[in-house]
Amino acid sequence: MKTLENLRSEIDEIDEGIVELFMRRMKAASNVAEIKKATSSPVYDPTRERKILSTVADSVGGELENEARLLFTTLFSISRGLQRATLAKQSDFTISLEKALKESPSAFPSRASVACPGAEGSYSQQAASQLVKFPTIFYFKGFEDVFNAVEKGMCDYGILPIENSAVGSVSAVYDMMDRHNFKIVRAKRLRIRHVLLAKSGAKIENIKKIYSHPHALSQCSSFISSLKDIHAIPSTNTAVAARELASSNETDAAVIASRECAQLYNLDIIREDIADVSTNYTRFICISKKDEIYADSTKFSVMMSLPHRAGALSDVLVKFSSCAVNLTKLESRPIPGSDFEFRFIFDFEASPHDPRIIKLLAGFECDPEIEHFTFLGAYNEK
């Protein structure tokens, strides 16, 4: 009987043969690319790939058929990427990325004009004050207004919530992403501490209405459910709800907002820490009209639409894996105006100075199989 050492030695010998065959296959794929370049032939040949997979499945038999298909599907993906790299010239994406790296200041500015949704005391304002040391903050009614303010040059930056640890992504922001011209240049994870605020002298047993942003109401759903005969009413913003309550004559109403709003709007805190989970965090993104990539950037966000075929998402994930990329988020969003078509959002950790990452993203950008690719930004997240 063979020992473990004997078997490992045999595997090492087989691996050496696989490496040699892999190199031969990649060289052949490069030569194919040159012929396709001369004849203007497409890189992707689904008929040939299906034929090869069928032959492979017949050769290995039923027990390892799925594993063999996975191996060859991965090889096809690598070969297509190599061929496209051979065919492609330097893309506009690569040029713009290199320009952003070269022209961005060495450090994020300490003074800037910032667009925020809501009012003073909002969580967006708190994130803005931590991202920009000396911000000049302008407040806007909603998320769309913040996008417009940045896109039209009214403000240098905009601050928007993108994801909450308790209730998930802020879908409205993602739905607006592709309609506006911007880049994420910074991000901040902010601890959210919701409190219940009411006018001076109000008692919780007399409260009949609670106002707040829909996400804040969702994050405090258990607390709201524990109260009797309470009507939860959505507002555009937590701080706006606090400001409006302070100027009203409502004595049977309360708001869910931050502690800062109590002092700002002369309201009483009648319940502390009312969120469903104690570790409640929201990610805020800082957006810019300019292509800014700072030296301390460690995170990327991209969005892409993939073809409706088996293995399309797997092909993308294999490419990320080949660069040893740590994906921190993968989410699908319905494409507005389409029937059951989805766009994928990828967040991942990487350096913009890594040539493998630039090559990876440039490959996505010029890949005709990827129906839509949007580079959302490279940034530092605190």
PDB file of N, CA and C in Angstrom, residues 38-74:
ATOM      1  N   ALA A  38      -6.682  39.451 -36.498  1.00  0.00           N
ATOM      2  CA  ALA A  38      -6.502  39.646 -37.943  1.00  0.00           C
ATOM      3  C   ALA A  38      -7.792  39.429 -38.717  1.00  0.00           C
ATOM      4  N   THR A  39      -8.653  38.539 -38.210  1.00  0.00           N
ATOM      5  CA  THR A  39      -9.898  38.209 -38.927  1.00  0.00           C
ATOM      6  C   THR A  39     -11.127  38.879 -38.321  1.00  0.00           C
ATOM      7  N   SER A  40     -10.901  39.702 -37.256  1.00  0.00           N
ATOM      8  CA  SER A  40     -12.012  40.392 -36.562  1.00  0.00           C
ATOM      9  C   SER A  40     -13.059  39.407 -36.053  1.00  0.00           C
ATOM     10  N   SER A  41     -12.604  38.258 -35.577  1.00  0.00           N
ATOM     11  CA  SER A  41     -13.511  37.238 -35.045  1.00  0.00           C
ATOM     12  C   SER A  41     -13.769  37.485 -33.561  1.00  0.00           C
ATOM     13  N   PRO A  42     -14.960  37.120 -33.067  1.00  0.00           N
ATOM     14  CA  PRO A  42     -15.264  37.320 -31.646  1.00  0.00           C
ATOM     15  C   PRO A  42     -14.455  36.381 -30.756  1.00  0.00           C
ATOM     16  N   VAL A  43     -14.176  36.840 -29.549  1.00  0.00           N
ATOM     17  CA  VAL A  43     -13.436  36.018 -28.591  1.00  0.00           C
ATOM     18  C   VAL A  43     -14.295  34.856 -28.115  1.00  0.00           C
ATOM     19  N   TYR A  44     -15.532  35.139 -27.787  1.00  0.00           N
ATOM     20  CA  TYR A  44     -16.406  34.130 -27.203  1.00  0.00           C
ATOM     21  C   TYR A  44     -17.048  33.280 -28.293  1.00  0.00           C
ATOM     22  N   ASP A  45     -16.856  31.979 -28.197  1.00  0.00           N
ATOM     23  CA  ASP A  45     -17.435  31.019 -29.155  1.00  0.00           C
ATOM     24  C   ASP A  45     -18.222  29.983 -28.352  1.00  0.00           C
ATOM     25  N   PRO A  46     -19.486  30.284 -28.025  1.00  0.00           N
ATOM     26  CA  PRO A  46     -20.254  29.386 -27.149  1.00  0.00           C
ATOM     27  C   PRO A  46     -20.461  27.996 -27.740  1.00  0.00           C
ATOM     28  N   THR A  47     -20.577  27.900 -29.075  1.00  0.00           N
ATOM     29  CA  THR A  47     -20.786  26.592 -29.707  1.00  0.00           C
ATOM     30  C   THR A  47     -19.597  25.669 -29.452  1.00  0.00           C
ATOM     31  N   ARG A  48     -18.387  26.231 -29.638  1.00  0.00           N
ATOM     32  CA  ARG A  48     -17.179  25.421 -29.414  1.00  0.00           C
ATOM     33  C   ARG A  48     -17.057  25.028 -27.941  1.00  0.00           C
ATOM     34  N   GLU A  49     -17.356  25.962 -27.025  1.00  0.00           N
ATOM     35  CA  GLU A  49     -17.233  25.646 -25.610  1.00  0.00           C
ATOM     36  C   GLU A  49     -18.211  24.548 -25.200  1.00  0.00           C
ATOM     37  N   ARG A  50     -19.445  24.616 -25.696  1.00  0.00           N
ATOM     38  CA  ARG A  50     -20.415  23.565 -25.376  1.00  0.00           C
ATOM     39  C   ARG A  50     -19.954  22.201 -25.898  1.00  0.00           C
ATOM     40  N   LYS A  51     -19.368  22.186 -27.097  1.00  0.00           N
ATOM     41  CA  LYS A  51     -18.890  20.940 -27.700  1.00  0.00           C
ATOM     42  C   LYS A  51     -17.769  20.330 -26.862  1.00  0.00           C
ATOM     43  N   ILE A  52     -16.833  21.182 -26.397  1.00  0.00           N
ATOM     44  CA  ILE A  52     -15.725  20.689 -25.572  1.00  0.00           C
ATOM     45  C   ILE A  52     -16.253  20.135 -24.250  1.00  0.00           C
ATOM     46  N   LEU A  53     -17.184  20.854 -23.621  1.00  0.00           N
ATOM     47  CA  LEU A  53     -17.742  20.399 -22.347  1.00  0.00           C
ATOM     48  C   LEU A  53     -18.461  19.058 -22.502  1.00  0.00           C
ATOM     49  N   SER A  54     -19.133  18.899 -23.613  1.00  0.00           N
ATOM     50  CA  SER A  54     -19.822  17.635 -23.863  1.00  0.00           C
ATOM     51  C   SER A  54     -18.825  16.488 -24.015  1.00  0.00           C
ATOM     52  N   THR A  55     -17.733  16.741 -24.741  1.00  0.00           N
ATOM     53  CA  THR A  55     -16.690  15.723 -24.927  1.00  0.00           C
ATOM     54  C   THR A  55     -16.034  15.373 -23.599  1.00  0.00           C
ATOM     55  N   VAL A  56     -15.758  16.402 -22.795  1.00  0.00           N
ATOM     56  CA  VAL A  56     -15.139  16.187 -21.482  1.00  0.00           C
ATOM     57  C   VAL A  56     -16.052  15.351 -20.592  1.00  0.00           C
ATOM     58  N   ALA A  57     -17.349  15.688 -20.586  1.00  0.00           N
ATOM     59  CA  ALA A  57     -18.303  14.958 -19.745  1.00  0.00           C
ATOM     60  C   ALA A  57     -18.354  13.487 -20.148  1.00  0.00           C
ATOM     61  N   ASP A  58     -18.333  13.224 -21.440  1.00  0.00           N
ATOM     62  CA  ASP A  58     -18.348  11.835 -21.916  1.00  0.00           C
ATOM     63  C   ASP A  58     -17.071  11.099 -21.513  1.00  0.00           C
ATOM     64  N   SER A  59     -15.956  11.809 -21.516  1.00  0.00           N
ATOM     65  CA  SER A  59     -14.666  11.175 -21.234  1.00  0.00           C
ATOM     66  C   SER A  59     -14.510  10.783 -19.770  1.00  0.00           C
ATOM     67  N   VAL A  60     -14.966  11.652 -18.848  1.00  0.00           N
ATOM     68  CA  VAL A  60     -14.744  11.395 -17.422  1.00  0.00           C
ATOM     69  C   VAL A  60     -15.841  10.543 -16.804  1.00  0.00           C
ATOM     70  N   GLY A  61     -17.003  10.459 -17.457  1.00  0.00           N
ATOM     71  CA  GLY A  61     -18.090   9.681 -16.881  1.00  0.00           C
ATOM     72  C   GLY A  61     -18.869  10.473 -15.851  1.00  0.00           C
ATOM     73  N   GLY A  62     -19.894   9.855 -15.289  1.00  0.00           N
ATOM     74  CA  GLY A  62     -20.836  10.570 -14.426  1.00  0.00           C
ATOM     75  C   GLY A  62     -20.287  11.023 -13.096  1.00  0.00           C
ATOM     76  N   GLU A  63     -19.379  10.262 -12.476  1.00  0.00           N
ATOM     77  CA  GLU A  63     -18.955  10.554 -11.110  1.00  0.00           C
ATOM     78  C   GLU A  63     -18.257  11.907 -10.985  1.00  0.00           C
ATOM     79  N   LEU A  64     -17.415  12.255 -11.942  1.00  0.00           N
ATOM     80  CA  LEU A  64     -16.651  13.503 -11.872  1.00  0.00           C
ATOM     81  C   LEU A  64     -17.068  14.497 -12.959  1.00  0.00           C
ATOM     82  N   GLU A  65     -18.246  14.306 -13.525  1.00  0.00           N
ATOM     83  CA  GLU A  65     -18.664  15.177 -14.628  1.00  0.00           C
ATOM     84  C   GLU A  65     -18.755  16.640 -14.195  1.00  0.00           C
ATOM     85  N   ASN A  66     -19.392  16.915 -13.061  1.00  0.00           N
ATOM     86  CA  ASN A  66     -19.546  18.309 -12.612  1.00  0.00           C
ATOM     87  C   ASN A  66     -18.189  18.954 -12.327  1.00  0.00           C
ATOM     88  N   GLU A  67     -17.293  18.187 -11.706  1.00  0.00           N
ATOM     89  CA  GLU A  67     -15.969  18.725 -11.386  1.00  0.00           C
ATOM     90  C   GLU A  67     -15.180  19.025 -12.654  1.00  0.00           C
ATOM     91  N   ALA A  68     -15.296  18.149 -13.651  1.00  0.00           N
ATOM     92  CA  ALA A  68     -14.586  18.362 -14.917  1.00  0.00           C
ATOM     93  C   ALA A  68     -15.145  19.578 -15.645  1.00  0.00           C
ATOM     94  N   ARG A  69     -16.462  19.720 -15.610  1.00  0.00           N
ATOM     95  CA  ARG A  69     -17.080  20.906 -16.233  1.00  0.00           C
ATOM     96  C   ARG A  69     -16.587  22.192 -15.562  1.00  0.00           C
ATOM     97  N   LEU A  70     -16.488  22.159 -14.232  1.00  0.00           N
ATOM     98  CA  LEU A  70     -16.000  23.331 -13.492  1.00  0.00           C
ATOM     99  C   LEU A  70     -14.574  23.670 -13.905  1.00  0.00           C
ATOM    100  N   LEU A  71     -13.725  22.648 -14.002  1.00  0.00           N
ATOM    101  CA  LEU A  71     -12.331  22.867 -14.392  1.00  0.00           C
ATOM    102  C   LEU A  71     -12.236  23.501 -15.772  1.00  0.00           C
ATOM    103  N   PHE A  72     -12.966  22.958 -16.730  1.00  0.00           N
ATOM    104  CA  PHE A  72     -12.849  23.465 -18.097  1.00  0.00           C
ATOM    105  C   PHE A  72     -13.569  24.803 -18.271  1.00  0.00           C
ATOM    106  N   THR A  73     -14.644  25.003 -17.545  1.00  0.00           N
ATOM    107  CA  THR A  73     -15.301  26.312 -17.587  1.00  0.00           C
ATOM    108  C   THR A  73     -14.359  27.395 -17.079  1.00  0.00           C
ATOM    109  N   THR A  74     -13.598  27.074 -16.030  1.00  0.00           N
ATOM    110  CA  THR A  74     -12.605  28.019 -15.506  1.00  0.00           C
ATOM    111  C   THR A  74     -11.505  28.271 -16.531  1.00  0.00           C
TER     112      THR A  74
END
